[in-house]
Amino acid sequence: MDHISTTHVKLLASDFLSLTQNNHRHHHHPPSFTMKNGRPITRSETVGVVVYHERRDKFLKFQVDDGSGCIPCILWLNQSPDSPYFARRDPYDAILIDGPGFIRITVTDVVTERDPNAEILHWLDCLKLFRDYYKSTRIGR
Amino acid sequence: MASSTIKPGILVTLQELDSSSPYYQHGASLRVTGKLQKYSIENAIAVISDGGASLKIDTKHLRDLNFRVGSIYQFIGELFIHPDNDAILQARIGRNVDGIDLNLYYQSLKLLRQFEEDQKRDQATSSS
């Protein structure tokens, strides 16, 4: 098993948008995606500026711009026990495809980042992690 | 604005926005950073500067942003170039980024661009 498939992989928006969905999906497993170098991932993390948002009763749609692309995201508001729409969902449902070739991230956690340097440090993390870990095509490194 | 039409604000420095720059294009979506030099309440035009370069920002679409001369701001929007070659960024996003390490920002921007170039080259090599 490729161990990065179970961690939150730090990605730039351009990397997000180049992911491809794996066809095989089991009910009790998270949807799986493949990076350009062939490594599978199921969870990811990014930092950017919210440039669009649309709130509905049951969800919040927003887009995150980090300069390399805009990531469409959806936050289901019925995940909160306080929500009148609370419903238990598959906790692995972290990423999903919405239409052919279009990735939308189902957000499991979102934080407002006040530190203006956080995005810069995220870029550097992405570059280092890609060079040292993600770039390798060897499994279980 | 429909969510599907949003273009990312390409990260640029103000020094890069001269008329010979590939980023200097009418309608280009950009993200710029600089210190607020002046702000006009009458027409909502801000002027930011960095490294000897400056840029006018049209802020009329921004809400809940306080302008303070001397603070550092970041804007995302579209560049409009008038016939007399005067450029203004029509901002759709703006935020105060006081505390940002601009040296780290510009060094990281160089690394980020190099990374993206390397990615493109690797992709071209693997597909050929």
XYZ file of C-alpha atoms in Angstrom:
269
model
C 0.000 0.000 0.000
C 1.264 3.475 -0.857
C 1.303 5.252 2.483
C 0.610 8.721 1.048
C -2.804 7.437 0.017
C -3.940 7.665 3.644
C -2.421 11.039 4.547
C -3.506 14.572 3.765
C -1.293 15.364 0.807
C -0.367 19.050 0.515
C -1.142 20.234 -2.987
C -1.210 23.384 -5.058
C -4.422 24.100 -6.963
C -2.749 23.183 -10.259
C -1.956 19.750 -8.794
C -5.542 19.354 -7.566
C -6.910 20.153 -10.972
C -4.666 17.589 -12.661
C -5.859 14.685 -10.491
C -7.678 11.852 -12.209
C -10.311 9.737 -10.516
C -9.799 6.026 -10.148
C -12.774 4.073 -11.412
C -12.877 1.406 -8.732
C -14.829 2.616 -5.755
C -15.912 0.487 -2.836
C -18.662 1.614 -0.517
C -16.476 1.487 2.596
C -13.393 3.049 1.038
C -12.734 6.671 0.178
C -12.800 7.753 -3.457
C -9.287 7.512 -4.804
C -7.456 9.834 -7.159
C -4.190 9.584 -9.007
C -1.508 12.241 -9.196
C 0.283 12.936 -12.467
C 3.092 10.619 -11.444
C 0.672 7.765 -10.801
C 0.525 7.859 -7.001
C -2.914 7.417 -5.447
C -4.352 9.864 -2.902
C -7.639 10.118 -1.047
C -7.118 13.193 1.122
C -5.487 16.527 0.560
C -4.889 19.917 2.101
C -4.417 23.361 0.612
C -4.210 27.053 1.523
C -5.558 29.898 -0.569
C -7.909 32.843 -0.851
C -11.648 32.253 -1.051
C -12.696 34.132 -4.188
C -16.294 32.955 -4.474
C -18.898 31.547 -2.128
C -22.531 30.599 -2.333
C -24.439 29.513 0.735
C -27.485 27.293 0.626
C -29.408 25.652 3.447
C -27.498 22.395 3.281
C -24.116 23.332 1.869
C -21.615 26.087 1.239
C -19.925 26.148 -2.163
C -16.715 28.112 -2.486
C -13.603 28.416 -4.612
C -10.044 28.685 -3.329
C -7.484 30.566 -5.443
C -3.795 30.030 -4.702
C -2.480 31.658 -7.868
C -1.986 28.382 -9.718
C -5.691 27.611 -10.099
C -9.126 27.805 -8.495
C -10.336 24.764 -6.567
C -14.123 24.268 -6.380
C -15.065 23.130 -2.876
C -18.242 22.146 -1.100
C -18.805 22.085 2.642
C -21.854 20.113 3.699
C -23.509 21.985 6.533
C -25.507 18.934 7.539
C -22.294 17.410 8.936
C -22.551 19.503 12.066
C -24.514 17.883 14.897
C -25.945 21.367 15.546
C -27.347 21.541 12.054
C -31.041 20.754 11.567
C -29.885 18.927 8.439
C -27.382 16.753 10.284
C -27.020 13.394 8.652
C -24.331 10.804 9.144
C -22.299 10.449 5.991
C -19.401 8.369 4.904
C -16.489 10.003 6.760
C -14.133 9.025 3.948
C -16.052 11.078 1.424
C -13.335 13.689 1.246
C -13.050 14.246 -2.487
C -15.505 13.700 -5.249
C -15.847 14.168 -8.961
C -18.685 16.313 -10.180
C -19.028 15.715 -13.895
C -16.468 14.519 -16.420
C -13.043 15.991 -15.849
C -14.254 18.309 -13.109
C -13.063 17.839 -9.567
C -14.815 19.337 -6.611
C -13.414 18.909 -3.147
C -15.781 17.888 -0.390
C -14.324 19.715 2.554
C -14.061 17.962 5.900
C -12.347 20.790 7.759
C -11.881 24.476 6.978
C -9.972 27.061 8.969
C -9.736 30.819 8.516
C -6.018 31.545 8.364
C -5.055 34.967 9.729
C -1.294 34.617 9.267
C -0.406 36.315 5.939
C 2.672 34.070 5.675
C 0.726 30.794 5.964
C 0.103 30.536 2.232
C 3.782 31.118 1.449
C 4.824 28.414 3.928
C 2.260 26.078 2.348
C 3.832 26.633 -1.091
C 7.255 25.779 0.323
C 5.835 22.672 2.033
C 4.266 21.579 -1.264
C 7.536 22.016 -3.150
C 9.609 20.186 -0.532
C 7.136 17.354 -0.058
C 6.820 16.866 -3.802
C 10.588 16.773 -4.258
C 11.280 14.518 -1.261
C 8.204 12.246 -1.160
C 5.395 12.667 -3.646
C 7.614 12.745 -6.743
C 8.828 9.231 -6.110
C 6.827 6.625 -7.970
C 8.020 3.926 -5.586
C 5.284 2.588 -3.365
C 5.755 2.386 0.380
C 8.817 4.604 0.396
C -20.222 36.028 -11.410
C -20.743 32.358 -12.206
C -18.426 30.207 -10.159
C -17.234 28.194 -13.151
C -15.826 31.275 -14.893
C -13.414 32.371 -12.172
C -9.835 32.551 -13.350
C -6.992 32.320 -10.836
C -5.161 35.526 -10.030
C -1.673 34.936 -11.399
C 0.901 35.929 -8.792
C 2.941 38.891 -10.006
C 5.129 41.584 -8.524
C 4.428 45.223 -9.314
C 7.864 45.514 -10.960
C 6.771 42.888 -13.465
C 3.843 44.962 -14.646
C 5.564 47.048 -17.287
C 4.358 47.196 -20.858
C 6.893 44.612 -22.059
C 5.828 42.017 -19.493
C 3.835 38.919 -20.536
C 1.583 39.616 -17.515
C 0.740 43.096 -18.795
C -2.360 42.174 -20.763
C -5.786 43.716 -20.842
C -8.186 41.492 -18.916
C -5.453 39.405 -17.234
C -6.435 38.018 -13.828
C -3.684 38.889 -11.379
C -2.824 38.888 -7.699
C -0.701 41.865 -6.646
C 0.813 42.908 -3.329
C 2.054 46.304 -2.208
C 2.029 49.079 0.348
C -0.914 51.477 0.226
C 0.351 54.906 -0.824
C -2.961 56.698 -1.142
C -6.659 56.053 -1.211
C -9.436 58.230 -2.540
C -12.807 57.805 -0.862
C -14.483 59.758 -3.704
C -13.634 57.319 -6.496
C -12.480 54.302 -4.419
C -9.109 54.259 -6.191
C -6.129 53.007 -4.202
C -2.486 53.211 -5.214
C -0.113 50.534 -3.981
C 3.622 50.407 -4.498
C 6.513 48.044 -4.065
C 10.137 48.129 -5.188
C 9.747 51.451 -6.953
C 6.724 50.359 -9.003
C 3.132 51.316 -8.344
C -0.325 50.326 -9.534
C -3.793 51.829 -9.310
C -6.494 49.608 -7.851
C -10.202 50.149 -8.370
C -11.752 49.006 -5.091
C -15.389 49.925 -5.686
C -16.498 46.259 -5.617
C -14.825 45.545 -2.275
C -16.726 45.518 0.985
C -15.587 45.466 4.603
C -11.998 46.450 3.865
C -10.473 49.339 5.775
C -7.780 51.258 3.930
C -4.843 52.523 5.936
C -1.958 54.284 4.222
C 1.295 52.468 4.968
C -0.329 49.049 5.392
C 0.312 46.200 2.959
C -2.571 44.905 0.869
C -3.090 42.095 -1.582
C -5.638 42.318 -4.383
C -6.994 39.826 -6.885
C -8.717 41.141 -9.971
C -8.564 41.933 -13.658
C -6.096 44.331 -15.258
C -7.530 47.037 -17.465
C -5.190 48.922 -19.755
C -6.484 52.203 -21.108
C -5.512 53.457 -24.580
C -2.995 55.840 -23.017
C -1.275 52.740 -21.513
C -2.496 53.611 -18.028
C -3.275 50.385 -16.150
C -5.681 49.768 -13.294
C -6.605 46.582 -11.494
C -10.342 46.077 -11.059
C -10.212 44.313 -7.699
C -12.752 41.633 -6.784
C -10.845 40.473 -3.685
C -8.771 42.539 -1.277
C -7.170 41.874 2.071
C -4.790 43.486 4.500
C -1.578 41.432 4.753
C 0.349 43.440 7.324
C 3.040 41.146 8.712
C 3.737 39.400 5.436
C 7.409 38.696 4.833
C 7.781 40.223 1.370
C 11.320 38.915 0.895
C 10.108 35.389 1.650
C 7.102 35.988 -0.620
C 9.221 36.973 -3.627
C 11.814 34.246 -3.072
C 9.032 31.667 -2.764
C 7.367 33.018 -5.897
C 10.576 32.353 -7.840
C 10.722 28.788 -6.482
C 7.041 28.278 -7.294
C 7.527 29.393 -10.896
C 10.582 27.171 -11.253
C 8.559 24.255 -9.875
C 5.750 24.882 -12.373
C 8.267 25.105 -15.235
C 9.882 21.840 -14.145
C 6.455 20.191 -13.954
C 5.604 21.317 -17.479
C 8.976 20.130 -18.805
C 8.623 16.734 -17.097
C 5.119 16.362 -18.497
C 6.280 17.274 -22.015
C 9.179 14.806 -21.725
C 6.974 11.969 -20.505
C 4.343 12.539 -23.201
C 6.852 12.709 -26.079
